[in-house]
XYZ file of C-alpha atoms in Angstrom:
730
model
C 66.849 -27.378 3.266
C 63.549 -25.803 5.111
C 60.015 -27.286 4.465
C 57.861 -24.659 3.069
C 55.311 -23.303 5.767
C 51.957 -24.987 6.356
C 48.978 -23.492 4.916
C 46.682 -21.120 6.549
C 42.975 -22.815 7.367
C 40.582 -21.644 4.497
C 37.891 -19.361 5.872
C 34.832 -20.936 3.233
C 33.317 -22.732 5.984
C 32.742 -19.856 7.950
C 31.713 -17.467 4.998
C 29.155 -20.514 3.711
C 27.775 -20.584 7.225
C 27.285 -16.671 7.343
C 25.949 -16.769 3.654
C 23.289 -19.713 4.904
C 22.311 -17.683 7.646
C 21.739 -14.566 5.651
C 19.779 -16.265 3.367
C 17.698 -17.993 6.022
C 17.255 -14.358 7.647
C 15.817 -13.120 4.358
C 13.697 -16.294 3.682
C 11.995 -15.919 7.343
C 11.464 -12.480 6.783
C 9.732 -12.561 3.082
C 7.721 -15.631 4.603
C 6.621 -14.061 8.031
C 3.203 -12.539 8.219
C 4.834 -9.272 9.899
C 6.169 -8.604 6.825
C 3.378 -9.292 4.593
C 0.883 -6.698 6.438
C 3.655 -4.520 6.271
C 3.410 -4.460 3.000
C -0.646 -4.596 2.542
C -0.286 -1.635 5.060
C 1.948 0.790 2.815
C -0.505 -0.251 -0.462
C -3.317 0.569 1.545
C -2.038 4.037 2.381
C -0.288 4.520 -1.288
C -4.193 3.864 -2.500
C -5.760 6.352 -0.210
C -2.839 9.178 -1.545
C -3.755 7.975 -5.151
C -7.459 8.457 -4.631
C -7.250 11.629 -2.521
C -4.654 12.837 -5.127
C -6.202 13.385 -8.803
C -4.077 11.195 -11.155
C -2.480 12.156 -14.451
C -3.475 15.971 -14.473
C -0.829 18.630 -15.907
C 1.894 19.790 -14.458
C 0.604 23.491 -13.770
C -2.414 22.029 -12.167
C 0.015 20.494 -9.325
C 2.331 23.787 -9.245
C -1.394 25.868 -8.392
C -2.525 23.174 -5.920
C 0.328 22.924 -3.597
C 3.632 25.094 -4.753
C 6.512 24.482 -6.722
C 8.593 22.740 -4.143
C 6.008 20.022 -3.259
C 4.360 19.856 -6.908
C 8.210 18.939 -7.657
C 8.525 16.341 -4.987
C 5.484 14.589 -5.472
C 6.333 14.362 -9.280
C 9.508 13.030 -8.410
C 7.709 10.373 -6.043
C 5.270 9.652 -8.332
C 2.395 10.239 -6.436
C 0.542 11.834 -9.752
C 0.842 7.857 -10.728
C 0.588 5.370 -8.184
C -0.944 2.535 -9.305
C 1.894 2.596 -12.109
C 5.073 4.028 -10.140
C 7.791 1.595 -9.723
C 7.641 1.418 -6.276
C 3.698 0.502 -6.216
C 4.456 -2.608 -8.640
C 7.870 -3.301 -6.618
C 5.782 -3.059 -3.486
C 2.970 -5.423 -5.074
C 5.561 -7.870 -6.382
C 7.063 -7.965 -3.121
C 3.711 -8.669 -1.157
C 2.636 -11.924 -3.877
C 6.613 -13.129 -3.401
C 5.898 -12.869 0.693
C 2.520 -14.167 0.922
C 3.070 -16.712 -1.580
C 6.189 -17.694 0.806
C 3.765 -17.185 3.660
C 1.695 -19.751 2.044
C 3.988 -22.142 1.263
C 5.285 -22.152 4.798
C 2.195 -23.198 6.316
C -0.192 -24.890 4.504
C 1.425 -28.169 5.227
C 1.521 -27.659 8.799
C -2.082 -26.563 8.478
C -3.015 -29.551 6.268
C -1.379 -32.065 8.767
C -3.113 -29.914 12.164
C -6.445 -30.582 9.901
C -5.808 -34.266 9.691
C -4.528 -35.037 13.314
C -7.146 -36.444 15.736
C -4.600 -34.968 18.896
C -5.889 -38.438 20.335
C -2.469 -38.690 22.451
C -3.273 -35.763 24.791
C -1.959 -35.913 28.409
C -5.249 -36.206 30.833
C -3.509 -33.542 32.743
C -3.907 -31.156 30.064
C -7.851 -31.257 30.321
C -7.484 -28.751 33.360
C -6.646 -26.103 30.767
C -9.292 -26.692 28.651
C -12.064 -23.553 28.650
C -15.090 -26.713 28.916
C -14.665 -29.463 31.119
C -17.206 -31.801 33.061
C -17.221 -35.228 34.859
C -19.398 -37.909 35.698
C -19.896 -41.552 36.919
C -21.140 -43.563 34.219
C -22.454 -47.242 34.146
C -20.657 -49.722 31.771
C -16.618 -50.689 31.327
C -14.701 -48.084 29.558
C -14.198 -49.665 26.236
C -18.000 -50.494 25.596
C -18.615 -46.819 26.578
C -15.824 -45.596 24.449
C -17.469 -47.227 21.342
C -20.984 -46.050 22.427
C -19.591 -42.632 22.692
C -17.781 -42.217 19.745
C -21.239 -43.482 17.139
C -22.676 -40.764 18.960
C -20.601 -38.288 18.001
C -20.767 -39.312 14.538
C -24.120 -39.297 14.280
C -23.463 -36.156 15.366
C -21.352 -34.902 12.421
C -17.856 -35.679 14.163
C -15.286 -37.205 13.597
C -14.273 -39.799 15.811
C -10.799 -41.812 16.445
C -10.544 -44.315 19.877
C -7.621 -45.132 21.198
C -7.379 -47.666 24.100
C -4.049 -47.248 26.741
C -2.661 -49.592 29.166
C 0.171 -49.413 31.503
C -0.194 -48.242 35.425
C -4.177 -48.478 36.525
C -3.944 -44.695 37.162
C -3.109 -44.492 32.996
C -5.181 -47.193 31.533
C -8.063 -46.571 29.613
C -9.970 -45.284 26.607
C -9.651 -41.852 24.769
C -12.280 -40.492 22.732
C -11.063 -38.230 20.540
C -13.280 -35.985 18.175
C -12.869 -32.972 15.676
C -15.303 -30.801 13.595
C -14.623 -27.440 11.554
C -11.356 -28.422 10.383
C -12.370 -26.576 7.415
C -11.241 -23.656 8.993
C -7.911 -24.052 8.097
C -9.069 -24.071 4.673
C -10.521 -20.604 5.092
C -7.191 -19.264 6.243
C -5.395 -21.187 3.102
C -7.981 -19.887 0.714
C -7.711 -16.161 1.847
C -4.132 -15.550 1.359
C -4.336 -17.241 -1.757
C -6.739 -14.828 -3.214
C -4.505 -12.163 -1.896
C -1.945 -13.544 -4.303
C -4.362 -14.130 -6.937
C -5.773 -10.763 -6.933
C -2.650 -8.886 -6.674
C -0.996 -11.277 -9.243
C -3.889 -10.350 -11.535
C -3.336 -6.451 -10.853
C 0.366 -6.691 -12.015
C -0.635 -8.922 -15.013
C -3.379 -6.036 -15.873
C -1.056 -3.281 -14.602
C 1.852 -0.988 -16.340
C 4.163 -4.246 -15.923
C 4.003 -5.735 -19.462
C 4.219 -1.447 -20.294
C 7.314 -0.947 -18.342
C 9.067 -3.996 -20.036
C 8.627 -3.192 -23.159
C 9.896 0.224 -22.729
C 13.129 -1.253 -21.226
C 13.309 -4.010 -23.546
C 11.771 -3.415 -26.290
C 13.440 0.397 -27.043
C 9.818 1.501 -26.702
C 9.657 5.752 -25.559
C 6.570 7.737 -23.779
C 5.454 10.542 -26.876
C 5.371 13.675 -25.169
C 4.655 15.924 -28.571
C 1.178 16.972 -30.337
C -0.221 16.233 -34.230
C -0.982 14.128 -36.086
C -1.408 10.025 -34.666
C -0.206 8.680 -38.220
C 3.095 10.945 -38.058
C 4.185 9.336 -34.544
C 7.172 7.190 -34.853
C 7.290 3.567 -34.571
C 9.122 3.772 -30.978
C 6.301 4.990 -29.219
C 3.756 2.819 -30.702
C 2.795 -0.877 -28.934
C 2.153 -3.659 -31.313
C -1.275 -5.622 -31.457
C 0.658 -8.444 -29.567
C 0.482 -6.778 -26.343
C -0.980 -9.417 -23.604
C -2.591 -6.139 -21.730
C -3.428 -2.390 -22.006
C -5.992 -0.413 -21.049
C -6.630 2.712 -23.043
C -9.188 5.380 -24.594
C -9.829 6.028 -28.092
C -11.651 9.185 -29.517
C -13.903 8.912 -32.828
C -15.597 11.879 -34.311
C -19.124 10.904 -35.969
C -17.762 10.081 -39.874
C -13.858 9.278 -38.905
C -12.235 6.072 -38.071
C -9.938 5.378 -35.520
C -7.217 2.159 -34.763
C -5.247 3.631 -32.136
C -5.728 3.881 -28.545
C -3.991 6.462 -26.281
C -2.088 4.569 -23.276
C -1.357 7.136 -20.361
C 1.902 6.628 -18.810
C 3.474 8.742 -15.909
C 5.418 10.424 -18.517
C 4.097 10.825 -21.482
C 1.584 8.310 -24.101
C 2.016 5.309 -25.604
C -0.239 4.776 -28.911
C -1.301 0.995 -28.675
C -2.424 -0.530 -32.331
C -5.735 -2.427 -32.107
C -6.820 -5.394 -33.935
C -9.299 -3.636 -35.473
C -10.606 -0.192 -36.757
C -13.814 1.421 -35.190
C -15.803 3.734 -37.209
C -18.711 5.973 -35.577
C -21.972 6.198 -37.595
C -23.947 8.327 -35.208
C -23.586 9.255 -31.368
C -26.576 9.609 -29.309
C -27.075 11.317 -26.279
C -30.362 11.965 -23.928
C -30.288 14.178 -20.897
C -31.984 14.657 -17.893
C -34.106 18.042 -16.852
C -31.453 18.639 -14.875
C -29.438 19.090 -17.912
C -27.232 15.571 -16.657
C -26.867 13.108 -19.199
C -29.647 10.306 -18.869
C -27.931 7.957 -21.964
C -25.186 8.268 -24.173
C -24.227 5.829 -27.197
C -22.938 5.057 -30.392
C -23.512 2.899 -33.414
C -20.122 2.183 -34.982
C -18.872 0.137 -37.904
C -15.798 -2.527 -36.828
C -13.518 -3.200 -39.224
C -11.191 -6.431 -39.007
C -8.498 -5.761 -39.518
C -7.003 -8.868 -40.225
C -9.819 -10.480 -42.541
C -11.403 -6.529 -43.672
C -15.065 -7.397 -42.633
C -17.098 -5.332 -41.285
C -19.916 -5.396 -38.737
C -22.570 -2.792 -37.213
C -22.779 -3.037 -33.442
C -24.182 -0.445 -31.082
C -22.023 0.321 -27.925
C -23.795 1.976 -24.981
C -22.662 2.759 -21.014
C -22.653 -0.341 -19.013
C -23.000 -2.670 -22.621
C -19.410 -2.750 -23.698
C -18.705 -4.847 -27.158
C -15.727 -7.427 -26.932
C -14.003 -8.046 -30.371
C -10.538 -10.112 -30.279
C -10.489 -10.469 -26.245
C -10.604 -6.654 -25.946
C -13.518 -4.987 -24.547
C -14.962 -1.653 -25.897
C -16.860 0.243 -23.819
C -18.559 3.738 -24.109
C -16.667 6.069 -21.903
C -17.793 9.365 -22.014
C -18.612 11.814 -25.047
C -16.575 15.304 -26.292
C -16.704 17.245 -29.001
C -15.271 15.840 -32.438
C -14.165 18.905 -34.429
C -17.301 21.210 -34.431
C -16.404 24.635 -36.428
C -17.535 27.647 -34.739
C -17.266 31.248 -35.824
C -16.334 33.448 -33.384
C -17.052 37.405 -34.194
C -14.500 39.973 -32.844
C -16.479 42.866 -30.584
C -13.623 45.542 -28.878
C -14.786 47.055 -25.099
C -12.475 49.757 -25.360
C -13.118 51.146 -28.661
C -14.965 50.339 -31.810
C -13.388 47.613 -33.991
C -14.458 46.541 -37.644
C -12.850 43.211 -37.777
C -13.879 40.234 -39.718
C -15.150 36.740 -37.812
C -12.818 34.490 -37.042
C -13.267 30.737 -37.997
C -11.681 27.670 -36.511
C -12.632 24.096 -35.193
C -12.344 23.178 -31.908
C -9.321 21.768 -30.511
C -7.314 23.671 -32.861
C -5.913 27.144 -33.165
C -5.773 30.501 -34.740
C -3.268 33.519 -35.250
C -4.840 36.503 -34.268
C -3.567 40.427 -34.005
C -3.670 43.896 -35.037
C -6.962 42.818 -37.334
C -8.704 41.979 -34.154
C -7.034 45.019 -32.106
C -5.005 43.145 -30.329
C -1.037 41.870 -29.599
C -0.163 39.261 -31.826
C -1.799 36.064 -29.842
C -2.738 32.504 -30.465
C -6.541 31.788 -30.155
C -7.221 28.291 -28.759
C -10.505 27.117 -29.505
C -11.056 25.013 -26.598
C -14.680 24.222 -26.460
C -18.191 24.203 -27.516
C -21.355 23.563 -25.706
C -24.609 23.879 -27.209
C -26.782 22.521 -24.343
C -26.551 24.115 -21.006
C -29.142 23.525 -18.649
C -29.086 25.562 -15.808
C -31.003 26.295 -12.661
C -32.958 30.135 -12.558
C -35.587 29.695 -10.348
C -36.871 32.283 -8.328
C -35.752 30.152 -4.532
C -32.346 30.179 -6.636
C -31.895 34.124 -7.178
C -33.025 35.092 -4.121
C -36.393 35.912 -1.868
C -39.007 37.872 -3.400
C -37.954 41.364 -3.229
C -34.935 41.239 -2.251
C -33.288 40.615 -5.786
C -29.413 40.050 -5.845
C -26.506 41.732 -5.564
C -25.607 42.989 -9.128
C -21.311 43.700 -7.980
C -21.360 39.936 -7.807
C -19.471 38.796 -10.479
C -17.706 35.856 -9.041
C -19.517 32.603 -10.834
C -18.779 30.746 -6.983
C -20.320 33.393 -5.104
C -22.770 35.067 -7.285
C -23.818 32.338 -9.969
C -23.255 29.340 -8.561
C -26.375 29.177 -6.462
C -28.457 29.692 -9.880
C -26.024 27.960 -12.381
C -25.144 24.395 -12.205
C -27.116 21.782 -13.296
C -28.142 18.589 -11.121
C -26.386 19.352 -7.863
C -29.760 20.996 -6.332
C -32.860 19.095 -5.662
C -35.289 19.745 -8.983
C -38.143 20.250 -6.585
C -37.709 23.807 -6.316
C -35.305 24.432 -9.498
C -36.742 26.301 -12.764
C -34.412 24.570 -15.157
C -34.068 26.095 -18.197
C -31.720 25.815 -21.367
C -29.812 28.928 -21.511
C -27.851 27.802 -24.739
C -24.791 27.688 -26.546
C -21.382 28.646 -24.757
C -18.110 28.751 -26.249
C -14.653 28.495 -24.386
C -11.420 29.811 -25.636
C -7.530 30.525 -24.782
C -5.680 33.730 -25.743
C -2.069 32.581 -25.380
C 0.517 35.296 -25.248
C 4.186 34.998 -27.304
C 5.782 33.743 -23.571
C 3.128 30.723 -23.603
C 0.813 32.248 -20.698
C -2.976 31.648 -21.243
C -6.240 33.480 -20.145
C -9.671 31.524 -20.413
C -12.743 32.808 -21.478
C -16.120 31.475 -21.307
C -19.083 33.232 -22.982
C -22.807 32.282 -23.566
C -24.089 32.973 -26.743
C -27.979 34.278 -25.400
C -28.684 36.449 -22.867
C -29.997 35.030 -19.607
C -32.376 36.166 -16.839
C -30.743 36.031 -13.555
C -33.022 38.460 -11.736
C -31.249 41.280 -12.238
C -34.133 43.100 -13.695
C -32.953 42.753 -16.928
C -31.248 39.842 -19.348
C -27.717 39.680 -18.940
C -24.865 38.287 -21.488
C -22.140 36.178 -19.287
C -18.702 36.911 -20.315
C -16.840 34.645 -18.615
C -12.789 34.621 -17.479
C -10.147 33.024 -15.710
C -6.224 33.000 -15.537
C -6.110 29.877 -14.283
C -7.561 26.566 -14.463
C -7.950 25.671 -10.770
C -9.587 28.688 -10.617
C -13.644 29.461 -11.267
C -14.931 31.653 -14.167
C -15.924 35.596 -12.948
C -18.288 36.854 -15.293
C -19.149 40.045 -16.307
C -22.842 40.856 -16.709
C -23.578 42.761 -19.887
C -26.958 43.990 -20.005
C -29.417 43.517 -23.154
C -30.447 46.376 -24.640
C -33.512 47.213 -25.686
C -32.691 46.240 -29.394
C -31.932 42.800 -28.174
C -28.230 42.751 -28.011
C -25.564 44.544 -26.191
C -24.790 47.480 -28.522
C -26.114 50.020 -26.336
C -23.424 48.733 -23.290
C -20.840 48.644 -25.789
C -21.274 52.150 -26.895
C -21.123 53.261 -23.220
C -18.091 51.513 -22.526
C -16.201 52.687 -25.367
C -17.339 56.393 -24.875
C -16.262 55.990 -21.484
C -12.903 55.285 -22.349
C -13.109 58.166 -25.453
C -12.153 61.600 -23.013
C -14.385 63.657 -25.889
C -17.168 61.944 -25.753
C -16.802 62.264 -21.275
C -16.686 65.996 -22.194
C -20.114 65.720 -24.744
C -21.675 64.005 -21.880
C -21.076 66.304 -19.223
C -22.509 68.945 -21.033
C -25.248 67.508 -22.014
C -25.548 66.673 -18.479
C -25.354 70.313 -16.969
C -27.328 71.981 -19.830
C -30.377 69.914 -18.843
C -29.621 69.550 -15.175
C -29.088 73.854 -14.662
C -30.660 76.714 -16.604
C -28.503 78.804 -18.680
C -29.348 82.211 -16.608
C -26.750 79.961 -13.860
C -23.427 80.100 -15.671
C -21.524 80.019 -11.974
C -23.743 76.965 -11.081
C -23.640 75.289 -14.143
C -19.303 75.395 -14.171
C -19.529 74.345 -10.176
C -21.820 71.159 -11.366
C -18.946 71.205 -14.517
C -16.268 70.729 -12.895
C -18.024 68.053 -10.558
C -19.583 65.930 -13.073
C -16.597 66.091 -14.755
C -14.041 64.898 -11.907
C -16.759 62.363 -10.745
C -16.798 60.636 -14.560
C -12.942 60.762 -15.531
C -12.289 59.100 -11.749
C -14.769 56.172 -12.916
C -13.229 56.192 -15.983
C -9.674 55.879 -14.538
C -8.636 59.266 -15.657
C -7.757 63.040 -13.160
C -9.739 65.958 -14.297
C -7.679 68.657 -14.698
C -8.115 72.295 -16.170
C -6.414 71.337 -19.824
C -8.464 67.828 -20.129
C -8.360 64.578 -18.668
C -5.416 62.175 -18.944
C -4.548 58.846 -17.572
C -3.492 58.404 -13.955
C -3.464 54.439 -12.861
C -5.539 51.749 -12.808
C -7.921 52.258 -9.984
C -11.362 53.018 -11.904
C -15.192 52.396 -11.589
C -16.605 52.537 -8.656
C -13.735 51.470 -6.546
C -12.187 54.807 -7.593
C -14.972 56.865 -7.026
C -14.927 55.545 -3.532
C -11.732 55.808 -2.954
C -11.807 59.590 -3.589
C -14.713 60.339 -1.652
C -12.729 58.369 1.579
C -10.092 60.753 0.924
C -11.492 63.875 0.265
C -14.292 64.364 1.996
C -15.036 64.609 5.813
C -16.385 61.168 7.440
C -19.314 63.161 8.660
C -20.711 64.420 5.353
C -19.454 61.294 3.698
C -22.481 59.625 3.307
C -24.792 62.676 1.968
C -22.051 63.757 -0.501
C -21.897 59.623 -1.607
C -25.465 60.261 -2.561
C -24.900 63.740 -4.355
C -22.033 62.397 -6.368
C -23.824 58.681 -7.528
C -26.816 61.016 -8.813
C -24.241 62.902 -10.646
C -22.564 59.809 -11.837
C -25.521 58.491 -13.137
C -27.102 61.342 -14.801
C -23.890 61.951 -16.801
C -23.775 57.755 -17.500
C -27.111 57.743 -18.810
C -26.101 61.098 -21.401
C -22.919 59.119 -22.226
C -25.159 56.122 -23.107
C -28.052 59.064 -25.347
C -24.994 60.328 -27.140
C -23.364 56.822 -27.570
C -26.769 55.985 -29.178
C -27.255 59.180 -31.160
C -23.632 58.188 -32.929
C -25.023 54.456 -33.729
C -28.354 56.202 -35.059
C -30.194 54.806 -32.339
C -33.280 56.138 -30.915
C -33.213 57.875 -27.474
C -34.551 56.242 -24.472
C -36.655 57.709 -22.312
C -35.204 58.092 -18.575
C -38.507 57.949 -16.677
C -39.321 54.183 -18.421
C -38.829 51.265 -15.726
C -37.015 48.957 -18.623
C -34.328 52.176 -18.851
C -33.905 52.408 -15.562
C -33.258 48.865 -15.251
C -31.100 48.709 -17.715
C -29.130 51.816 -16.254
C -29.099 50.142 -12.914
C -26.834 46.874 -13.681
C -25.106 48.797 -16.728
C -23.350 50.953 -13.983
C -22.134 47.941 -12.031
C -21.074 45.971 -15.271
C -19.164 49.417 -16.319
C -17.329 49.411 -12.949
C -16.280 45.823 -13.588
C -15.478 46.235 -17.207
C -12.445 47.693 -16.371
C -11.240 44.369 -14.567
C -11.392 42.389 -17.721
C -7.797 41.544 -19.145
C -8.584 42.023 -23.032
C -9.916 44.721 -25.266
C -11.755 42.560 -27.300
C -13.898 39.839 -26.490
C -14.742 36.868 -29.054
C -19.088 36.293 -29.086
C -20.245 33.067 -30.654
C -21.774 34.066 -33.660
C -22.216 30.506 -35.551
C -21.521 26.584 -35.144
C -21.637 23.225 -36.705
C -21.407 20.996 -33.864
C -20.022 17.367 -34.636
C -20.073 15.031 -31.511
C -17.222 12.605 -30.801
C -17.424 9.163 -28.663
C -14.856 8.082 -26.154
C -14.020 4.457 -26.055
C -12.125 2.854 -23.376
C -10.511 -0.328 -24.972
C -9.375 -3.029 -22.413
C -7.319 -6.106 -22.529
C -7.425 -7.272 -19.008
C -6.661 -11.405 -19.466
C -5.437 -10.998 -15.396
C -9.089 -9.927 -14.444
C -10.187 -13.814 -14.876
C -7.455 -14.361 -12.037
C -8.982 -11.389 -10.221
C -12.378 -13.036 -10.523
C -11.012 -16.520 -8.837
C -9.281 -14.674 -6.397
C -12.294 -12.842 -5.095
C -14.279 -16.212 -5.179
C -11.658 -17.853 -2.934
C -11.775 -14.831 -0.736
C -15.418 -14.769 -0.732
C -15.137 -18.866 0.296
C -12.170 -18.255 2.767
C -13.616 -15.551 4.810
C -16.779 -17.477 5.127
C -15.408 -20.279 6.215
C -12.908 -18.453 8.683
C -16.249 -16.332 10.085
C -18.578 -18.947 10.021
C -16.618 -22.141 10.603
C -15.730 -23.045 14.142
C -12.772 -25.229 14.579
C -13.934 -27.771 17.993
C -12.064 -30.512 19.652
C -13.465 -32.949 22.191
C -12.013 -35.498 24.148
C -13.286 -38.223 26.654
C -11.597 -40.090 28.870
C -12.844 -43.106 30.331
C -11.327 -45.695 32.832
C -12.853 -47.945 35.431
C -14.463 -46.087 38.179
C -12.607 -46.373 41.755
C -13.931 -49.446 43.871
C -16.373 -50.284 41.061
C -15.242 -54.431 39.586
C -16.201 -56.057 36.773
C -16.209 -53.032 34.640
C -19.825 -52.001 36.220
C -18.605 -48.469 35.932
C -16.191 -45.595 34.408
C -15.629 -42.413 35.488
C -15.582 -39.764 32.396
C -13.868 -36.806 32.099
C -14.821 -34.332 29.001
C -13.008 -31.290 27.627
C -13.511 -29.451 24.466
C -11.424 -26.565 23.060
C -12.469 -24.027 20.363
C -10.960 -21.469 18.153
C -13.066 -19.667 19.240
C -14.646 -19.045 22.849
C -18.006 -17.681 22.285
C -21.455 -18.188 23.911
C -22.569 -20.434 20.824
C -19.254 -22.891 22.092
C -20.932 -22.590 25.217
C -24.120 -23.625 24.253
C -22.881 -26.555 22.367
C -20.353 -27.645 24.998
C -23.707 -27.601 27.449
C -25.739 -29.770 24.928
C -23.248 -32.254 24.227
C -22.402 -32.936 28.049
C -26.189 -33.546 28.504
C -26.409 -35.920 25.643
C -23.228 -37.779 26.397
C -22.643 -37.921 30.396
C -26.323 -38.006 31.423
C -25.534 -37.542 35.324
C -22.715 -35.094 34.960
C -21.077 -33.445 38.006
C -19.508 -30.541 36.846
C -16.362 -29.288 37.898
C -15.423 -26.526 39.915
């Protein structure tokens, strides 16, 4: 019978040792100051990114700014919402843990260091001290030690005396003193402040929202519609301990729900009260910038039903049930507007379109358009702009009416608040409307039209019709000159006639008949051909013997200039251009006269300076009108403004932790900067050759956590006071 084999050695002790080494290494890493500084550096870099890169913008804005690839990468990394990104919260949590472990690890050592006098220091260590001195003093070492100790105590030092025995060279008295030990408190308070500030940020951050979305089956909402129709899974209860959101309340309406922006949608936060806006007040500076806006509100308590009236102003919040209500901004509360469709390329008889700001309406063939959605974006009743002579240009120079881009042409004159008011002529140029036309594919073009004409130094007031195809672009403005009747009917009549071949032929005939006598038929025919070709080029059509036919997309002055460059020799280009532009101006004036006659308006005098100024601006505006993207423009006919207040509601219990942390930070920084830790030692022993304690040899040394000129002066003063006849050590 054979015996069973001996069991193999158990590997548990080795595995336990590896695990112990792993956890010890992890603890050393987390509690090290280098790790905490690395985390703090990452947080600082992330904060810079969050400051430079605009947060919580629509996706299209990032695509337009960075391109599809980088926009997708930035959104994947949540750089569009840095402060609520999971990795930022995780780094912040690790910083709290790391700094807390660092404090727990080093605080006992710091406290023990503060209590120690280090009276057991070796005499040989004096040679390594930055400040040293020696002297021969009269008196026994013990008596001198007590006298020097008393003098140091009176100077604010904490002192401990030590008598040493043994060999003659090692016997004597050590006077150990310390001052400024509270410097260590500065280190502890500063690091504790970092923990408290970060902890307060975690409490008031998105940590609670994330926990509720992870554990409470809450989901961000992505849709549109009425707040009352949003399901419960997108709503947060009134017991939510921390949040920050916005509430928009129109005049005469109520709201008790705040919108909380998260990285991938919104969450609805139920408030313990309901806000009703009675009246909104706004006052402006002369620059058009808001000077004061305030709201008269009624607060209804959900629990008791009690109502109370309050006034909320900027920098004067209202606190209700631990929730601070700030007057954040103001917006449109659903103003009603009436837009009149006006045809650019052909006359249009259409009923006005009524709508509410923030809503939309369907438009189509009745308005001379393909089927589209008209979105009422914004109504601005007050537009204070800078129309000073200095902004328009130097006297006699005028302005370049070919410039229709707001950024390069009008921004120097428009834009309240960004110029010195000493040379500005600030005026309220009246209301404006912003709307968007969105096609079936979802693509939208945004328009911004002023209701009233304004004088931009063009010689005649102009109506500004703005357009842009992207939110990141500036508006480009078509300037429509105001006619003698105070509107833009004359310009629209010219533009519509320019798109009509028969109207162009009529204008050419009138021009030729007035420019050439009837007894010169050959000259008349030659001028007719030149005038017809020029007008058709300007209108974007090619002239032929059988009439004008559409020919491509070039039109306006660009088409005329291109034709001249291609068909006229370079040496004759300047003279031919002058002749051709004279013909074009004459034909366009006759086009104006025929269109006014068709509209039963009186004829204009070509010698009248007002008519000449109108024609000068109209020629360039007609050329620019071919680049207007839609055949119809909606002008603001009437409106009924409704204001709305935007309140920021904040419940932030962690701010008290942050306040305490800021206090600790100020105290800690002050202590570290202005409290110097110093330690002083004086070694006293019987002097060589002296008997009965008649003389003692004194050696003094001092150390400081900062070697400064002030430390040197303090040591010199101590040396003169304590060692009256010193012999400084070389």
